Coordinates of C-alpha atoms in Angstrom, one line a residue:
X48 CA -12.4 -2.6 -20.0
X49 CA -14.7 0.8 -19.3
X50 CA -16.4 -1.4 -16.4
X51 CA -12.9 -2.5 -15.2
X52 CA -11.9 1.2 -15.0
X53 CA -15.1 2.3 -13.5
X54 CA -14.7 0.0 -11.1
X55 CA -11.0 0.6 -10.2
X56 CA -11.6 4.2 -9.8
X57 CA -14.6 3.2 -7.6
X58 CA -12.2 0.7 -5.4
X59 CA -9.9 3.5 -4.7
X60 CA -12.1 5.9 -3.8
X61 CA -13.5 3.2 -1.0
X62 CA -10.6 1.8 -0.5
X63 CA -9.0 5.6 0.8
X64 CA -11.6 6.0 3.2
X65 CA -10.7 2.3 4.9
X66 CA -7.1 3.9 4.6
X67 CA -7.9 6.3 6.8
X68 CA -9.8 4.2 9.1
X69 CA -7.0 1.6 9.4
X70 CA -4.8 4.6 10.0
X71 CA -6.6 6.1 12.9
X72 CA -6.5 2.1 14.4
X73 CA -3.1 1.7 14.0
X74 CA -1.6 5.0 15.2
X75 CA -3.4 3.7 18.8
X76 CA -2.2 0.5 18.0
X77 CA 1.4 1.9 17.9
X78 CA 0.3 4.1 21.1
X79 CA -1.3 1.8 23.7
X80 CA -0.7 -1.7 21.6
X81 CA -4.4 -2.3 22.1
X82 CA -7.1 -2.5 18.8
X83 CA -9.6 0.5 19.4
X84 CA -12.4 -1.1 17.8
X85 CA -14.3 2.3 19.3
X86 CA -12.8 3.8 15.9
X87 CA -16.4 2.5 14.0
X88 CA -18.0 4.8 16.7
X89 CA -15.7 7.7 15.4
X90 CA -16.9 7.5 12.4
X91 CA -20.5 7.3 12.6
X92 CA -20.3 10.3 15.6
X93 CA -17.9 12.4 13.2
X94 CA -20.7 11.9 10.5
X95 CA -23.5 13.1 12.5
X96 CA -21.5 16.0 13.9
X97 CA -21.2 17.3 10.5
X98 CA -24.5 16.9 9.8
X99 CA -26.2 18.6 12.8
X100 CA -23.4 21.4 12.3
X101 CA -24.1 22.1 8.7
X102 CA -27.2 20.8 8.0
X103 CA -28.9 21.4 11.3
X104 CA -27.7 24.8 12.4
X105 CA -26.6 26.0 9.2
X106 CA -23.1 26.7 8.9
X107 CA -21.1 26.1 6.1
X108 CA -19.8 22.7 5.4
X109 CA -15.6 23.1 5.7
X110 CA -16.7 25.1 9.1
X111 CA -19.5 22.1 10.0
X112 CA -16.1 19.4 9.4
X113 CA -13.6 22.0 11.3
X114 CA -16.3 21.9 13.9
X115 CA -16.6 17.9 14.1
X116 CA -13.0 17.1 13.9
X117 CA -12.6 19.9 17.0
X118 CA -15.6 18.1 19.1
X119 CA -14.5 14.7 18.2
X120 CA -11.0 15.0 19.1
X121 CA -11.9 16.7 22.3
X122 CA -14.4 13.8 22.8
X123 CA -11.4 11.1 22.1
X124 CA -9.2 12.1 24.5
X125 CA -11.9 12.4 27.3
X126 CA -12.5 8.9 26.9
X127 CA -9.2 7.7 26.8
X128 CA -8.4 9.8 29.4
X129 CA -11.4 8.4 31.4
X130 CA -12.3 4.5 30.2
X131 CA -8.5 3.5 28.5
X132 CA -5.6 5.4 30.9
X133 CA -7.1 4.0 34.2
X134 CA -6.7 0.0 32.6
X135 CA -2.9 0.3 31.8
X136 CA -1.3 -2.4 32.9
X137 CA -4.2 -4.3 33.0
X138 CA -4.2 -7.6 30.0
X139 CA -4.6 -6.3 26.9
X140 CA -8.0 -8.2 25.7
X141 CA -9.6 -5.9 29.2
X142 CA -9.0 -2.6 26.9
X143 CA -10.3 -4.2 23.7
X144 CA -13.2 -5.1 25.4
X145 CA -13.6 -1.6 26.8
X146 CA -13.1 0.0 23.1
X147 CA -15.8 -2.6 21.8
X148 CA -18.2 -1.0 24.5
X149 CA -17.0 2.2 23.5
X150 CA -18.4 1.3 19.8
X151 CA -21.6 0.3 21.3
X152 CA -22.5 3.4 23.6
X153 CA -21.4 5.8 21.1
X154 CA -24.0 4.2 18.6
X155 CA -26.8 4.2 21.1
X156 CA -26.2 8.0 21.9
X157 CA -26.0 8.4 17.9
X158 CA -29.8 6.2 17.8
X159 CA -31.3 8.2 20.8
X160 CA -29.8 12.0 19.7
X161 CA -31.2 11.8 15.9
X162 CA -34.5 10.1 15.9
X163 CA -35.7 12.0 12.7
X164 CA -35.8 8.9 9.8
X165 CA -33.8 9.4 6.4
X166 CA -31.2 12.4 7.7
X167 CA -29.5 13.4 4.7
X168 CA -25.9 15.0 4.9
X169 CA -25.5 18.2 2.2
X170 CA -22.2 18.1 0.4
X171 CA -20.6 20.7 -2.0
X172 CA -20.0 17.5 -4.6
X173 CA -23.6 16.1 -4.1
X174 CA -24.1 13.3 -6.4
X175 CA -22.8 14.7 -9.4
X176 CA -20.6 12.8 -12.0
X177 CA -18.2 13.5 -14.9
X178 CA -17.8 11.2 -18.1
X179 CA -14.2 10.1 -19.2
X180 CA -15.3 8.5 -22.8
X181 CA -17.7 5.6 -21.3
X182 CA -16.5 5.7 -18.4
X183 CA -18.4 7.6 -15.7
X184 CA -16.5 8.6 -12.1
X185 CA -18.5 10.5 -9.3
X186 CA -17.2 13.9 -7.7
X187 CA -17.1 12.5 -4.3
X188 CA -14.9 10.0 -5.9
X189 CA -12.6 12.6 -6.5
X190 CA -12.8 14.7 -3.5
X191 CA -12.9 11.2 -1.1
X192 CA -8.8 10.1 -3.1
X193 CA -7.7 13.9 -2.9
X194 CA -8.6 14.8 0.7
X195 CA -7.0 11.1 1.5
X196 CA -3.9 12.1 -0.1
X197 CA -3.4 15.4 1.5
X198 CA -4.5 13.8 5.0
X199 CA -2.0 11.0 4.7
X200 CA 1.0 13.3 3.3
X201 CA 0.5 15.6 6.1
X202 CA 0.4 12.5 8.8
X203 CA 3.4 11.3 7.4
X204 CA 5.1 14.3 7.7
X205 CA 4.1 15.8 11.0
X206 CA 4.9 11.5 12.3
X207 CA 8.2 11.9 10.7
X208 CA 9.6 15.4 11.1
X209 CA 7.8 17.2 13.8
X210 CA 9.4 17.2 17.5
X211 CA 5.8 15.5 18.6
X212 CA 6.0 13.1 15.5
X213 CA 9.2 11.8 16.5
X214 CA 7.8 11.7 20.5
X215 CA 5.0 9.4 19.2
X216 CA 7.4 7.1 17.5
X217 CA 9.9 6.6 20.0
X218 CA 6.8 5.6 22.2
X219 CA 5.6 3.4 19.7
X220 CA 9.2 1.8 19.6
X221 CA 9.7 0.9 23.7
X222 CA 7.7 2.8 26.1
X223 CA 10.0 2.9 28.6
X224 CA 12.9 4.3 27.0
X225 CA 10.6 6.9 25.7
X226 CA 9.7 7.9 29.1
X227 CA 13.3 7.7 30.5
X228 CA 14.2 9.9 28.0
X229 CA 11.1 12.9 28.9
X230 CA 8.4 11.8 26.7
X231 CA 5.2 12.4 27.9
X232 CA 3.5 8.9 27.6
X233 CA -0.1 10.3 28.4
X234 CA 0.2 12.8 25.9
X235 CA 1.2 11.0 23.6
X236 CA -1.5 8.5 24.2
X237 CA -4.1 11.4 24.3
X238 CA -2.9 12.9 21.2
X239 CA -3.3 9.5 19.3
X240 CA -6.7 9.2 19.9
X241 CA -7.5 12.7 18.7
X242 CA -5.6 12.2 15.6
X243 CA -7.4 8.8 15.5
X244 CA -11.5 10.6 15.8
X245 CA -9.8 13.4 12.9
X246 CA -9.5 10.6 10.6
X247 CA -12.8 9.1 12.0
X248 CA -14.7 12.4 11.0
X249 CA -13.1 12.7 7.7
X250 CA -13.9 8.7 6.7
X251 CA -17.4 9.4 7.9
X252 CA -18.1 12.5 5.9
X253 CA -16.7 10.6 2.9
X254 CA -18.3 6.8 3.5
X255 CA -21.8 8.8 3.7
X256 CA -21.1 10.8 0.7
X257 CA -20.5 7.9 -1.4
X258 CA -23.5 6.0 -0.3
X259 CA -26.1 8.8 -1.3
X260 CA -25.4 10.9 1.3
X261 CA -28.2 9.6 4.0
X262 CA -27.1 9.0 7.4
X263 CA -27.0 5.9 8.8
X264 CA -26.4 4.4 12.5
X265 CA -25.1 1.5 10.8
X266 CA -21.8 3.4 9.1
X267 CA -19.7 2.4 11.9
X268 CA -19.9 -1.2 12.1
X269 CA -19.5 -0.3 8.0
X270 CA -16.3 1.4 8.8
X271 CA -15.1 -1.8 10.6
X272 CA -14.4 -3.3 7.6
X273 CA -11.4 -1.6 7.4
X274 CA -9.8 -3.7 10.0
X275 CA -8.6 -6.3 7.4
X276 CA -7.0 -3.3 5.5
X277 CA -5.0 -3.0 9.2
X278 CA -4.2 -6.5 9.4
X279 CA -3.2 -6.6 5.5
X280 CA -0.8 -3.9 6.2
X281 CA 0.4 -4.6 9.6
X282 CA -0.5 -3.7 12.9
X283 CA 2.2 -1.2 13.5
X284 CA 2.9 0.2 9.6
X285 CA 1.3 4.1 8.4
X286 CA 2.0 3.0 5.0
X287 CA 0.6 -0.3 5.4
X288 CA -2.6 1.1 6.7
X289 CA -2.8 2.9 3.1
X290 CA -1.8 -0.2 1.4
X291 CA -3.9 -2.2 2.7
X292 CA -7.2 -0.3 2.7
X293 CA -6.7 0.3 -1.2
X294 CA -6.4 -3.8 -1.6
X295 CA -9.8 -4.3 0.7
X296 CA -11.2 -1.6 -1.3
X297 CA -10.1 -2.5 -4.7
X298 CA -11.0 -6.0 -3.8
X299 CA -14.4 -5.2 -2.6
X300 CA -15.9 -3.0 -5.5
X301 CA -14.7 -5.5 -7.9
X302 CA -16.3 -8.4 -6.2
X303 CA -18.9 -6.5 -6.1
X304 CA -19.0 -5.8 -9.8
X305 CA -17.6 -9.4 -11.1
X306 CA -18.5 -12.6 -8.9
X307 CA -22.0 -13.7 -9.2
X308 CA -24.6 -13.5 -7.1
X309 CA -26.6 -16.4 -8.2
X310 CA -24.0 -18.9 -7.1
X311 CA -22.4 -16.6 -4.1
X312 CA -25.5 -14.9 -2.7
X313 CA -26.0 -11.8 -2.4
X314 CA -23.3 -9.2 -0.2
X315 CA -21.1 -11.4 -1.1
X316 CA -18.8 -8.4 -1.3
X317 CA -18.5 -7.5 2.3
X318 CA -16.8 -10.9 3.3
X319 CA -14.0 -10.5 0.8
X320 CA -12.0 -8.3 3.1
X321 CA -12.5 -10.6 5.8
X322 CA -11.3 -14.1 3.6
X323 CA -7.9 -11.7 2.3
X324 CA -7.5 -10.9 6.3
X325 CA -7.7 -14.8 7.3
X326 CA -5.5 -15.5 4.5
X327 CA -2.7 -12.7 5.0
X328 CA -2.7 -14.0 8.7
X329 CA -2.4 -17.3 7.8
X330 CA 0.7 -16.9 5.4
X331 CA 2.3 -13.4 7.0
X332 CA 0.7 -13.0 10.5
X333 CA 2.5 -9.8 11.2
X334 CA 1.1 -8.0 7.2
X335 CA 3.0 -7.4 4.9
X336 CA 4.5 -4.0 6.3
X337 CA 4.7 -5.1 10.1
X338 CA 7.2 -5.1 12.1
X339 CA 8.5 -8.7 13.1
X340 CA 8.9 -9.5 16.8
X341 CA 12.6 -11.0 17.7
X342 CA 12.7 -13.3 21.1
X343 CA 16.0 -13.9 21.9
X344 CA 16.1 -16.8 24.2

């Protein structure tokens, strides 16, 4: 039971930061209707960021985040503004593809910028842990599920309530009505993305925290696995996002900490959010929050 609840706790904690990946894909999803695969490359940049402005030049690390989430929004909307707004209109799989080379660029800059081996990120938490009886639960743990919750309570309610929320929506909903009715399409767009590279930054910051706190080029194709958690939830739900990046993560620590390796292999881990995607797309192909697509014929 303690290794159950350890576990659990751990799933969360992992399974928030795919949240907020699989929310940054789906409010461009609900934007442009194109997967932004270049949300991987968010993440790893955001990382980095943080690290070169805390670590590097030494300021403090809520100013070093403040700092990353600032450069990475900016960054966000330049390239939509520059590689995505110029292809509307143009079949969706052209964008995709653009986002996927997105991904890759923003990776090599990462590889070519920070050539020092074994960067490490400082965090207030570190790698300090508290014990609940036998059970043992990591401060970054902690920190990873609260920050989630205030990030996705504040989403929801600027998406739901503010003037700008309700202008994204109504895009989301039919484009052209939107626009017949004064929304500013590109601004919304543009404003998507940045949200989107927030969330990046934040999932960064947290993924590298909870894997010892050394930098990686790596973490974005890492991040990636909370795809599934998009296509678990549905393409176009917020609260699906959430669901269904605590199922992958759930799943995935205790996968980790259950099936056997010596009949499974080892890393057998990181293709259980891909099996529960294949599955959930197989049985419900729009997730279980999406939104259904009436053809009237």
């Amino acid at each position: 039971m303690d290794k159950f609840l350890q576990l659990l706790v751990g799933g969360i904690a992992l399974g928030s930061i795919y949240a907020l990946v699989a929310l940054g894909f789906v409010v461009v999803y609900t934007a442009t209707r194109t997967f932004n695969f270049s949300q991987g490359g968010m993440v790893l940049m955001g990382a980095y960021l943080t690290y070169q402005y805390g670590d590097d030049w030494g300021a403090p690390f809520v100013v070093a985040v403040l700092a990353a989430m600032a450069t990475m929004a900016f960054g966000a909307v330049l390239i939509e503004r520059v590689a995505i707004r110029p292809l509307v209109g143009r079949p969706p799989f052209v964008i995709v593809l653009v986002t996927l080379g997105v991904l890759v660029v923003i990776e090599q800059v990462v590889r070519s910028t920070w050539t020092q081996p074994a960067l490490v990120m400082t965090t207030p938490w570190g790698n300090d842990a508290s014990r609940f009886g036998d059970v043992t639960i990591r401060h970054v743990d902690f920190y990873t599920v609260g920050v989630t919750i205030l990030l996705v309570v504040g989403f929801v309610w600027f998406y739901r309530r503010s003037r700008t929320g309700l202008a994204m929506r109504a895009a989301a909903l039919d484009q052209e009505v939107a626009a017949a009715n004064g929304v500013n399409l590109g601004r919304v767009t543009g404003l998507a993305w940045a949200i989107a590279a927030i969330l990046g930054v934040v999932a960064g910051v947290m993924l590298t925290s909870r894997g010892g706190s050394a930098l990686s080029p790596g973490l974005g194709f890492i991040a990636l696995r909370a795809f599934p958690a998009m296509i678990l939830g549905g393409f176009d739900s917020t609260s699906g996002a959430v669901a269904g990046g605590l199922v992958i993560g759930v799943a995935e620590v205790m996968a980790q900490g259950y099936l056997t390796q010596d009949f499974l292999g080892s890393g057998v881990e990181e293709v259980v959010p891909y099996v529960l995607m294949v599955i959930v797309l197989l049985w419900r192909p729009t997730g279980f929050f999406g939104s259904r697509t009436v053809t009237r014929v």
